[in-house]
PDB file of C-alpha atoms in Angstrom:
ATOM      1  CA  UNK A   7     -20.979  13.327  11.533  1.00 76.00           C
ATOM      2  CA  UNK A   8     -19.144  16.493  10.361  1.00 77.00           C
ATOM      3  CA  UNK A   9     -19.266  15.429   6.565  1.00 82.00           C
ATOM      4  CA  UNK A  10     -18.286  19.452   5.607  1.00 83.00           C
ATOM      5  CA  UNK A  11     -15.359  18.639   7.762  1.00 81.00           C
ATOM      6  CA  UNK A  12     -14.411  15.437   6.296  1.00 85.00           C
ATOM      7  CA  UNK A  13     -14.642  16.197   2.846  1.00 87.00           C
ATOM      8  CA  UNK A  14     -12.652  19.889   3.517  1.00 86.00           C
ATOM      9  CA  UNK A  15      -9.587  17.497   4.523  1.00 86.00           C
ATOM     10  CA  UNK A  16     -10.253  15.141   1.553  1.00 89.00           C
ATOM     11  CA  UNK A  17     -10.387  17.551  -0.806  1.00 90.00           C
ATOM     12  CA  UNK A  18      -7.296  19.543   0.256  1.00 87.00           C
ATOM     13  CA  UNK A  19      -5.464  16.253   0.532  1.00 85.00           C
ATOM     14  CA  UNK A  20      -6.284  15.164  -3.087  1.00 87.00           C
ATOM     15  CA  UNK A  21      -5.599  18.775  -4.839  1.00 85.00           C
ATOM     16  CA  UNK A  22      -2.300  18.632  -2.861  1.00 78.00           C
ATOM     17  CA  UNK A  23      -1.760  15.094  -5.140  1.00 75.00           C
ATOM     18  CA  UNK A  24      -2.921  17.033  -8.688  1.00 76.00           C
ATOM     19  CA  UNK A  25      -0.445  20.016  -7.381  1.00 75.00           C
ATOM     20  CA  UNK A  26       2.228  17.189  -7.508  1.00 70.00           C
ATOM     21  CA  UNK A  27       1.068  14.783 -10.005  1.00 69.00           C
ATOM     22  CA  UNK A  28       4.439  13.695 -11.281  1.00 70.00           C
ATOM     23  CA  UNK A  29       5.670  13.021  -8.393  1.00 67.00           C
ATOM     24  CA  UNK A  30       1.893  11.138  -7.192  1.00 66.00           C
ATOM     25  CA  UNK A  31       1.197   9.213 -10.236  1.00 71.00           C
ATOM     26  CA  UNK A  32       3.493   9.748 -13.162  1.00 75.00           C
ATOM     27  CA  UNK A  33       6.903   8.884 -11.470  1.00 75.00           C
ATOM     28  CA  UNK A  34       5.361   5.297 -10.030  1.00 72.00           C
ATOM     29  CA  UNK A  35       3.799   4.162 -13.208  1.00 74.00           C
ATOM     30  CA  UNK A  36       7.312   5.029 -15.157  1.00 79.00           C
ATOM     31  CA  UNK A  37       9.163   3.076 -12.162  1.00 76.00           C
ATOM     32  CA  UNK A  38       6.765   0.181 -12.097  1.00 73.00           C
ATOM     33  CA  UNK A  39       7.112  -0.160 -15.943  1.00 74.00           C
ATOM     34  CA  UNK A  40      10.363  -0.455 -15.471  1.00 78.00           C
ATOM     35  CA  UNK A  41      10.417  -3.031 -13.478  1.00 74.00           C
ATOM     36  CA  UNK A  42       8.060  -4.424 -15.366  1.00 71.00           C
ATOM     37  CA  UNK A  43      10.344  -4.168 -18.118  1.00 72.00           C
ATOM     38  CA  UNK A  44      13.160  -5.734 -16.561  1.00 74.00           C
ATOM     39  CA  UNK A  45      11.782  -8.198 -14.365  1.00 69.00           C
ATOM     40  CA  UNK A  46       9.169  -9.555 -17.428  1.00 64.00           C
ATOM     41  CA  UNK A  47      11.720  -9.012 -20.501  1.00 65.00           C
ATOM     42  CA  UNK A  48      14.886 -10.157 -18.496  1.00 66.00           C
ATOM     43  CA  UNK A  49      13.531 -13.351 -16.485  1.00 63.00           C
ATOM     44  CA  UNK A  50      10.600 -14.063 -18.825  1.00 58.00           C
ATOM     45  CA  UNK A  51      13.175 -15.034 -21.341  1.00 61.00           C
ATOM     46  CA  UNK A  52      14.181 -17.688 -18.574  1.00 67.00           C
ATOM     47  CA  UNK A  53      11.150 -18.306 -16.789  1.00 70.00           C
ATOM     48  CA  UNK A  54       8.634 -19.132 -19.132  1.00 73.00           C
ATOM     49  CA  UNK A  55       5.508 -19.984 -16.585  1.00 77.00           C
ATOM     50  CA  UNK A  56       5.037 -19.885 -12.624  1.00 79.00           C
ATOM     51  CA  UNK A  57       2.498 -22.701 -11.535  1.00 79.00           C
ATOM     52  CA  UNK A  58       1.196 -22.582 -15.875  1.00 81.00           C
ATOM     53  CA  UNK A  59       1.000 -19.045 -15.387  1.00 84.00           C
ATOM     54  CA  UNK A  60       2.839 -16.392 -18.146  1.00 84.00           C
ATOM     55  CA  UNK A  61       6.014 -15.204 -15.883  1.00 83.00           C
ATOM     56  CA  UNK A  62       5.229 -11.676 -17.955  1.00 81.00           C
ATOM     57  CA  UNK A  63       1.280 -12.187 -16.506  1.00 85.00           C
ATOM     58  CA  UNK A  64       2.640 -13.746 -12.832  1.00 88.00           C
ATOM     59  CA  UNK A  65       4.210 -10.926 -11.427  1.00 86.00           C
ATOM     60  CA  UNK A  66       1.772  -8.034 -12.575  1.00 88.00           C
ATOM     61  CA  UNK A  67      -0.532  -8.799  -9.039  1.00 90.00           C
ATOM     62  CA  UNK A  68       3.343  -8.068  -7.061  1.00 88.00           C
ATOM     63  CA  UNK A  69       4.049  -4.931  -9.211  1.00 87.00           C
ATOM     64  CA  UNK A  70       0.791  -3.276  -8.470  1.00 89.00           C
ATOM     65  CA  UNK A  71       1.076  -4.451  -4.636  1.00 90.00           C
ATOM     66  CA  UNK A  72       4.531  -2.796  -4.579  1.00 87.00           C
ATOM     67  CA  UNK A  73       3.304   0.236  -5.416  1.00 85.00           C
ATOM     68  CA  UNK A  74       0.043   0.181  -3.434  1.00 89.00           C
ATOM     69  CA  UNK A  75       1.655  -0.320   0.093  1.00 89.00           C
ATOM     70  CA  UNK A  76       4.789   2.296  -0.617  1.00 87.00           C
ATOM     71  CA  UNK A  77       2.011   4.893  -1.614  1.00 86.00           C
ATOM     72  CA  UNK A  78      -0.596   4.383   0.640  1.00 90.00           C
ATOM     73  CA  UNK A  79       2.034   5.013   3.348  1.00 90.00           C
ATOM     74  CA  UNK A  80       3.587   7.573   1.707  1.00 86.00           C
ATOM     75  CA  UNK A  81       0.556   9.578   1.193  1.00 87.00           C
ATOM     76  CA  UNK A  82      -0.716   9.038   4.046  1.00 89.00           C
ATOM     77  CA  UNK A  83       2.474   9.648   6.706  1.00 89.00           C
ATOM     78  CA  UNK A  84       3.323  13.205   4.829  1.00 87.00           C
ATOM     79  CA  UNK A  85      -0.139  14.153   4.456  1.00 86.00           C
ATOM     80  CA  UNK A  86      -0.304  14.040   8.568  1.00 87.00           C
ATOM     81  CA  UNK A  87       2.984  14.845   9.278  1.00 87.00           C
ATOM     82  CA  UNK A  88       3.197  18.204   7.201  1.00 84.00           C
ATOM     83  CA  UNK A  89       0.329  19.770   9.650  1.00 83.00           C
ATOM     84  CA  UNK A  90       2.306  18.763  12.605  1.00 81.00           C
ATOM     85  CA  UNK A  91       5.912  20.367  11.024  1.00 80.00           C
ATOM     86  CA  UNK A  92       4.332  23.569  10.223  1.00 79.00           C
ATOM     87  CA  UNK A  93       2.184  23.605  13.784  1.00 76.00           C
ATOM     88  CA  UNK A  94      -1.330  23.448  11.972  1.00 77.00           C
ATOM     89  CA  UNK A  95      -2.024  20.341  13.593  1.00 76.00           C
ATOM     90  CA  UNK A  96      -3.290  22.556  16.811  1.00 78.00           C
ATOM     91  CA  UNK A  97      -5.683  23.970  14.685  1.00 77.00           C
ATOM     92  CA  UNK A  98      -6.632  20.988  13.183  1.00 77.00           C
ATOM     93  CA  UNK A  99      -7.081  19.427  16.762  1.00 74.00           C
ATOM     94  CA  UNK A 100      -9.420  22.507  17.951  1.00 78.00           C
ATOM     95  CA  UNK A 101     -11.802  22.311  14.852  1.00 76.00           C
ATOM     96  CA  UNK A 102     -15.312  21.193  15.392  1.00 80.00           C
ATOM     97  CA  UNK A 103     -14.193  17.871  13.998  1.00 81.00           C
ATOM     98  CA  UNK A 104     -13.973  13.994  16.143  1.00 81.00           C
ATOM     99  CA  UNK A 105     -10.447  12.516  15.622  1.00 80.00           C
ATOM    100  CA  UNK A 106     -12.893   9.319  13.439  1.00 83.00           C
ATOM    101  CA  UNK A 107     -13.416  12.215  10.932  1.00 85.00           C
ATOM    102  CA  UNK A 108     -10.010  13.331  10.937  1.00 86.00           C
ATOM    103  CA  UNK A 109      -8.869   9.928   9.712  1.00 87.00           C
ATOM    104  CA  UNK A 110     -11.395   9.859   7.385  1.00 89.00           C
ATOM    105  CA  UNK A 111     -10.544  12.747   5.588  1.00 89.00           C
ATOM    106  CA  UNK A 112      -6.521  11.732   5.651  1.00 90.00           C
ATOM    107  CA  UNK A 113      -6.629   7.971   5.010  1.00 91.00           C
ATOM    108  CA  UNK A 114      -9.737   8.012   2.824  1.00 92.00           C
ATOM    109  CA  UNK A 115      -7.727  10.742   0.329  1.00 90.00           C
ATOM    110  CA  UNK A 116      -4.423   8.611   0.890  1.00 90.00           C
ATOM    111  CA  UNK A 117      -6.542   4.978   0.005  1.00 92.00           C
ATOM    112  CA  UNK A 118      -8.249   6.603  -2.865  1.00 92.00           C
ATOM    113  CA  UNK A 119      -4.714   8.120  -4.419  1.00 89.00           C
ATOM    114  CA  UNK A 120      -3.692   4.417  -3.929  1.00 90.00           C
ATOM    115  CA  UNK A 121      -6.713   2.481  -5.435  1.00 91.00           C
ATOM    116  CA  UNK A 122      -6.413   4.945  -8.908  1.00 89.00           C
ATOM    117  CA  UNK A 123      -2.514   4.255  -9.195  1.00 87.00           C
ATOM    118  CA  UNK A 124      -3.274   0.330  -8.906  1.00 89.00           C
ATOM    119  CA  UNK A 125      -5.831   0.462 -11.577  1.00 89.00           C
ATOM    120  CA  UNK A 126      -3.533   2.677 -13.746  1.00 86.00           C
ATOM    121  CA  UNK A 127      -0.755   0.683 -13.319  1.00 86.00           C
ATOM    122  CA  UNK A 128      -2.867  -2.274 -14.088  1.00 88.00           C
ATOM    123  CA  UNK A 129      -4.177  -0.459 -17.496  1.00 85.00           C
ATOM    124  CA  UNK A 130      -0.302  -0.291 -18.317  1.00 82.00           C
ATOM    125  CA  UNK A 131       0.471  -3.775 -17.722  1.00 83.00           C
ATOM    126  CA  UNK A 132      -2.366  -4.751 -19.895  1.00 84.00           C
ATOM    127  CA  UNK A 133      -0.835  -3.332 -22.896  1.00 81.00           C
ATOM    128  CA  UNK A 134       2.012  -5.666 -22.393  1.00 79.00           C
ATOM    129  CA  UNK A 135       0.711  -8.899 -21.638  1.00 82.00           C
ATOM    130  CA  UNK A 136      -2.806 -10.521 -20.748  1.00 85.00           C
ATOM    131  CA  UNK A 137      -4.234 -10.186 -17.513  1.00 88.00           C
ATOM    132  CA  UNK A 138      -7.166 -12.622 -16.435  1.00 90.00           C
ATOM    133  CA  UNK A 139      -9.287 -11.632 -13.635  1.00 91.00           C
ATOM    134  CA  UNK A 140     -11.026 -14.606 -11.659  1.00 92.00           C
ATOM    135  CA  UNK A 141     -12.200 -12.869  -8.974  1.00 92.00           C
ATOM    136  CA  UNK A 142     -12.825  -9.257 -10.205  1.00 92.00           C
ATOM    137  CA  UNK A 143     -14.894  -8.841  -6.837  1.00 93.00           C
ATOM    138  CA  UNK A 144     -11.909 -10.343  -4.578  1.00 92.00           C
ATOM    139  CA  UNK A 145      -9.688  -8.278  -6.665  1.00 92.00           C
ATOM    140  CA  UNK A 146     -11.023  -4.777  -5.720  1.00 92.00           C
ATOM    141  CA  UNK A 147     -11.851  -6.089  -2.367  1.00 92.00           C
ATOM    142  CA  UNK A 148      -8.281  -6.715  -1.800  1.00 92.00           C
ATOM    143  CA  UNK A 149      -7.543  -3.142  -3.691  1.00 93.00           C
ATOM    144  CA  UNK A 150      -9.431  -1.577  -1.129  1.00 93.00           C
ATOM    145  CA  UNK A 151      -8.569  -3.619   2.401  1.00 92.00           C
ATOM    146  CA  UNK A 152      -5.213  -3.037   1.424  1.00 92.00           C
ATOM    147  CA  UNK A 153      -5.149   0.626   0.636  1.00 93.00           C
ATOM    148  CA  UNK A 154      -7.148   1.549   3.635  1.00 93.00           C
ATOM    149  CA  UNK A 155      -5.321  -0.680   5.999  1.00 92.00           C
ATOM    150  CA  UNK A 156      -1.627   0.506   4.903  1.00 92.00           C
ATOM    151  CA  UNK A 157      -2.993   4.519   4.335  1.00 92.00           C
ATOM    152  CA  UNK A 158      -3.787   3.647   8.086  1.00 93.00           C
ATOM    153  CA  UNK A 159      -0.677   2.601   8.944  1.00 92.00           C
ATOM    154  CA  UNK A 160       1.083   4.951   7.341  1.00 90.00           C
ATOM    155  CA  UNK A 161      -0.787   7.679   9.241  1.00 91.00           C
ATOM    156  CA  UNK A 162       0.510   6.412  12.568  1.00 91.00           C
ATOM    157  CA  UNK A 163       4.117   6.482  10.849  1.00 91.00           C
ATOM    158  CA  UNK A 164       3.503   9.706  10.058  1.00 88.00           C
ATOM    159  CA  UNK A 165       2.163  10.366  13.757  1.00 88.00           C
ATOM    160  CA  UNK A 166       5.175   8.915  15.268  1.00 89.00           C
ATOM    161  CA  UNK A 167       7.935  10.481  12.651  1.00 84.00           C
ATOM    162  CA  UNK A 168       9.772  13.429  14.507  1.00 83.00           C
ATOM    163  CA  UNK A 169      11.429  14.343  10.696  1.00 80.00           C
ATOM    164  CA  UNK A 170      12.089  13.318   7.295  1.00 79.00           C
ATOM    165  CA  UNK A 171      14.512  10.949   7.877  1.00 78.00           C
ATOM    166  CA  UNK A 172      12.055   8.372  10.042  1.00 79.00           C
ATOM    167  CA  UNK A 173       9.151   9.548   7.936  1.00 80.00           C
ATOM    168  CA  UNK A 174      11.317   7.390   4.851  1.00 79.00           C
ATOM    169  CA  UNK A 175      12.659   4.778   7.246  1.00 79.00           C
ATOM    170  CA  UNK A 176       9.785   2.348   7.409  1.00 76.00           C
ATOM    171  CA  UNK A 177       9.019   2.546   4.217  1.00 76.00           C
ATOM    172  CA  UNK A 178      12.749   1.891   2.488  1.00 76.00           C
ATOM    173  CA  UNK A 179      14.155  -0.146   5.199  1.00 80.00           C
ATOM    174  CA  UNK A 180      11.117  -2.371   6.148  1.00 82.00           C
ATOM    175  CA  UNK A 181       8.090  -2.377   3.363  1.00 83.00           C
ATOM    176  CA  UNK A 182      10.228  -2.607   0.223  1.00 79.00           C
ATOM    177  CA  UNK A 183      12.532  -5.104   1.730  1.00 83.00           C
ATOM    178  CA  UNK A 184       9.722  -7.277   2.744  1.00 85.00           C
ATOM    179  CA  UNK A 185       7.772  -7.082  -0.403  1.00 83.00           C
ATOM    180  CA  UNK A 186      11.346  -8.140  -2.536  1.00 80.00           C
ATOM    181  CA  UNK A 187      10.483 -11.031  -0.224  1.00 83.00           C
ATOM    182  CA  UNK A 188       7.596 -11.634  -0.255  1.00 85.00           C
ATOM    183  CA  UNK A 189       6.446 -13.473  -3.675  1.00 84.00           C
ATOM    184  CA  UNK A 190       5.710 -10.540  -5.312  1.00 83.00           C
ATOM    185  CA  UNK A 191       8.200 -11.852  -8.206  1.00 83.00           C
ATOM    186  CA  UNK A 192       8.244 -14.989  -7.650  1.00 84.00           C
ATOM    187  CA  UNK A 193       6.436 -17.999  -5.890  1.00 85.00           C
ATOM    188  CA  UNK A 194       7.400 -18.908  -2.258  1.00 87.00           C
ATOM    189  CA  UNK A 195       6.582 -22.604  -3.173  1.00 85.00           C
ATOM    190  CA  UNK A 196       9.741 -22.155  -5.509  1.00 83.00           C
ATOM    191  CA  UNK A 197      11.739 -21.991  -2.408  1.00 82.00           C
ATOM    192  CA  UNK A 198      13.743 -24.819  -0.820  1.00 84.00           C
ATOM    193  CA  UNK A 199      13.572 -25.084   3.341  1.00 82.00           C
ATOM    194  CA  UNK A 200      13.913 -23.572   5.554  1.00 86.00           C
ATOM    195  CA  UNK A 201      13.465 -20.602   3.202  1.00 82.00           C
ATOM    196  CA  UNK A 202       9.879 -21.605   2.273  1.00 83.00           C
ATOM    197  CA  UNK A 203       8.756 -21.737   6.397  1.00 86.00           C
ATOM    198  CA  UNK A 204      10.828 -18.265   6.907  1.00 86.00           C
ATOM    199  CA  UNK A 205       8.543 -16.464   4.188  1.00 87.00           C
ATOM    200  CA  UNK A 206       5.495 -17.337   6.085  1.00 87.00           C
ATOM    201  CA  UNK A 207       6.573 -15.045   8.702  1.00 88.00           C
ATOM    202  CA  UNK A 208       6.693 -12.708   6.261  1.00 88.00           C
ATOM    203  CA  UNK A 209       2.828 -10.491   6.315  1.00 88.00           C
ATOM    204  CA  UNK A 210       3.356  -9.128   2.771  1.00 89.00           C
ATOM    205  CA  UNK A 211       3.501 -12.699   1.671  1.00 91.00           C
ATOM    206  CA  UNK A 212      -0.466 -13.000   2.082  1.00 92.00           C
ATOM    207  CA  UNK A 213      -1.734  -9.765   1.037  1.00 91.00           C
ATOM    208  CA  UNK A 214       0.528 -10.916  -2.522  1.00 91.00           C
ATOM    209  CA  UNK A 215      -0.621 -14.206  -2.728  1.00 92.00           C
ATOM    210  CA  UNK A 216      -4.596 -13.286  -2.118  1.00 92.00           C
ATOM    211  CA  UNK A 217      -4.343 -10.802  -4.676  1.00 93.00           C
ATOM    212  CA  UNK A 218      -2.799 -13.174  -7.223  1.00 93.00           C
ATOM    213  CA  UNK A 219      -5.086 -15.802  -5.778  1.00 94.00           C
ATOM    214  CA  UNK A 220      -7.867 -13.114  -7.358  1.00 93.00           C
ATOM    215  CA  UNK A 221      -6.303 -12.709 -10.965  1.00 94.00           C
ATOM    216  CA  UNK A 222      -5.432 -16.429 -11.713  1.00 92.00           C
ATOM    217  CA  UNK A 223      -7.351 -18.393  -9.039  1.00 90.00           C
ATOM    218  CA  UNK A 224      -4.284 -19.997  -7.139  1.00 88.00           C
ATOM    219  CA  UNK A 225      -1.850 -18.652  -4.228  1.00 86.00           C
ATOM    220  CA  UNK A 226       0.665 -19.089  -2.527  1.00 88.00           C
ATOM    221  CA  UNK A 227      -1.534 -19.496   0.739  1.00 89.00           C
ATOM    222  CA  UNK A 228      -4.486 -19.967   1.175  1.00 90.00           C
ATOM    223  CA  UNK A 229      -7.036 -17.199   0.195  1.00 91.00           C
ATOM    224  CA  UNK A 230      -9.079 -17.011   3.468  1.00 92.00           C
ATOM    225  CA  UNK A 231      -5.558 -17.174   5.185  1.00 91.00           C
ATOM    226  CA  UNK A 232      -4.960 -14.050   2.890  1.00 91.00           C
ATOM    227  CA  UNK A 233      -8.360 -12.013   3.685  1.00 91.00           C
ATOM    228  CA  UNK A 234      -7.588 -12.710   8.029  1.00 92.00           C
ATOM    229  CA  UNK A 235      -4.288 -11.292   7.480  1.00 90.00           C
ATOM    230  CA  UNK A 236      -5.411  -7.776   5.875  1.00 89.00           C
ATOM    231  CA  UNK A 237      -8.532  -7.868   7.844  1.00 90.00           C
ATOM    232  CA  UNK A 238      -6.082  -8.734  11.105  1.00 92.00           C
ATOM    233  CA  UNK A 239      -3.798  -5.904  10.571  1.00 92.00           C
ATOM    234  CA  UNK A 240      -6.588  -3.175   9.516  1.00 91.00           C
ATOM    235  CA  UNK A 241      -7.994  -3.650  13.054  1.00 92.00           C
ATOM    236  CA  UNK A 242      -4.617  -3.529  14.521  1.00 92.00           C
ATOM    237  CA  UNK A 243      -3.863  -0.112  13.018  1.00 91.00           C
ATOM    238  CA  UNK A 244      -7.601   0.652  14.061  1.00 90.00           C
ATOM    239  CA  UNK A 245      -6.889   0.349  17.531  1.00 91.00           C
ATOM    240  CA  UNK A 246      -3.440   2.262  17.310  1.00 92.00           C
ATOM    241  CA  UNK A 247      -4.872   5.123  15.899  1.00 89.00           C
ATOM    242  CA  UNK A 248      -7.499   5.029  18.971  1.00 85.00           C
ATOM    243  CA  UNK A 249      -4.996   4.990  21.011  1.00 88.00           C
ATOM    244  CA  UNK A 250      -3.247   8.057  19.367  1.00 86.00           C
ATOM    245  CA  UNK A 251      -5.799  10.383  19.231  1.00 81.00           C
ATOM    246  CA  UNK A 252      -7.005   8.823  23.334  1.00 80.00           C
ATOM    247  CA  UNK A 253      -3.751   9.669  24.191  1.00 80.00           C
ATOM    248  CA  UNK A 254      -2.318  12.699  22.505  1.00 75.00           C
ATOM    249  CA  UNK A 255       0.900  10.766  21.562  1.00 78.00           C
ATOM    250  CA  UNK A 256       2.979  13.094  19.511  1.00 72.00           C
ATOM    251  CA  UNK A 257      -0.141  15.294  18.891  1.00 70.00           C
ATOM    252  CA  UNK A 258      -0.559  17.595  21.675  1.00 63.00           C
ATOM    253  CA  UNK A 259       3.219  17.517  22.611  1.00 57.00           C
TER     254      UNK A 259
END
C-alpha cells in the first residue's frame, strides 16, 4: 500500500480545511448554535421533555447529525470535484497510486473534518444543557460509520457533479430536507398515521434515532435496525465507488 501516497492526499485535503477554517468549522458551529438556540429556547419553553428526556438535551444527537452528513458530503464532493474542474484529476489518475488509496486519502480527510466538528459541536452544546452518554462506545461508533459512509457518498456526488450547481443540489434539495424529517427535532413516535409509517421510509430516520439511542438509551427504532442501515448504505457507496474507478465514469471523460 502506497501510504506516502495516501497521506500526501490527506494532508493536502486537511490544510486546504485550516486554509478555510471559517468557512470548515467556525461558520457550522455558529449555525448549529443557532439552531440550537432557537429550536431549544423557542420549543423548550413548550416542550418540556421527549419520551422523559430534556427537549434542550433531546435534540442535541439531531443537531450534531445535521451537521455531520451536510459536511461529510460537502467536504468530500468539492475535495474530488476541484481536481477534476481544474484537469488535475489526470494526474492524479497516472500517479503510482490504486484508486482504494485514492479514496482513502479523500474520504478519510473528509470523515476526519466531520468526526472533529461533531465533537466540537457537542463541546458547545454541553455548555448549554446536560448531555448523558449511555453508550459512549456506540456513540463514536456511529460518529465514525456515519462520517465515512456519507464522506463516501459525497465523493461519488462529487464524481458525478458536472458544476457547482449539482455539486449543491443533493445536499440542499435532498439531505437537509430529509433530516428536517427525519426526527432529528423531534420524535417520529409523536406522529399520527400515516405520517409515522411514511418516516420509516425515510434512511436519515435510523442513523438519528441510533445515535440518540447512544446518548439516552432509547430510539425511535430499533438500535440494531439503526447499525444495518449505516452499515447497509456504507457498502452500497462501497460498491459505487468500485464501479467508478472500474469504469472511468466521469473520470477519464
Amino acid at each position: 500500500m502506497n501510504l506516502h501516497g495516501i497521506w500526501a492526499i490527506y494532508r493536502f485535503e486537511m490544510a486546504r480545511a485550516l486554509r478555510t477554517l471559517w468557512q470548515s468549522l467556525v461558520t457550522p458551529v455558529i449555525t448549529t448554535s443557532l439552531y440550537f438556540v432557537v429550536f431549544g429556547g423557542a420549543l423548550g419553553s413548550r416542550i418540556k421533555e421527549v419520551d422523559g428526556v430534556p427537549y434542550g438535551s433531546f435534540i442535541v444527537p439531531g443537531l450534531i447529525m445535521m451537521s455531520l452528513l451536510t459536511q461529510s458530503i460537502s467536504n468530500a464532493s468539492i475535495g474530488i470535484y476541484f481536481p477534476k474542474f481544474t484537469g488535475t484529476i489526470f494526474e492524479l489518475l497516472s500517479a503510482p497510486i490504486s484508486s482504494m488509496e485514492m479514496v482513502l486519502g479523500y474520504v478519510g480527510a473528509a470523515a476526519t473534518k466531520s468526526v472533529f466538528l461533531g465533537l466540537i459541536i457537542l463541546g458547545t452544546a454541553a455548555l448549554f444543557v446536560p448531555i448523558p452518554i449511555h453508550h459512549p462506545f456506540a456513540m463514536v461508533a456511529f460518529l465514525l460509520l456515519t462520517s465515512v459512509a456519507f464522506s463516501l457518498f459525497g465523493f461519488i456526488i462529487g464524481v458525478w457533479a458536472k458544476g457547482f450547481e449539482q455539486l449543491n443540489f443533493v445536499p440542499a434539495l435532498l439531505i437537509t430536507p430529509l433530516t428536517f424529517l427525519g426526527g432529528a427535532f423531534y420524535s417520529i413516535r409523536m406522529l399520527n398515521e400515516p405520517w409515522h409509517t411514511v418516516s420509516l421510509f425515510n434512511p436519515v430516520v435510523y442513523l438519528v434515532s441510533g445515535f440518540r439511542w447512544a446518548f439516552f438509551d432509547q430510539g425511535d427504532v430499533n438500535v440494531l435496525v439503526s447499525l444495518a442501515a449505516t452499515g447497509g448504505f456504507l457498502a452500497a457507496c462501497l460498491v459505487t465507488v468500485a464501479i467508478i474507478f472500474r469504469t472511468g465514469w466521469r473520470l477519464k471523460a
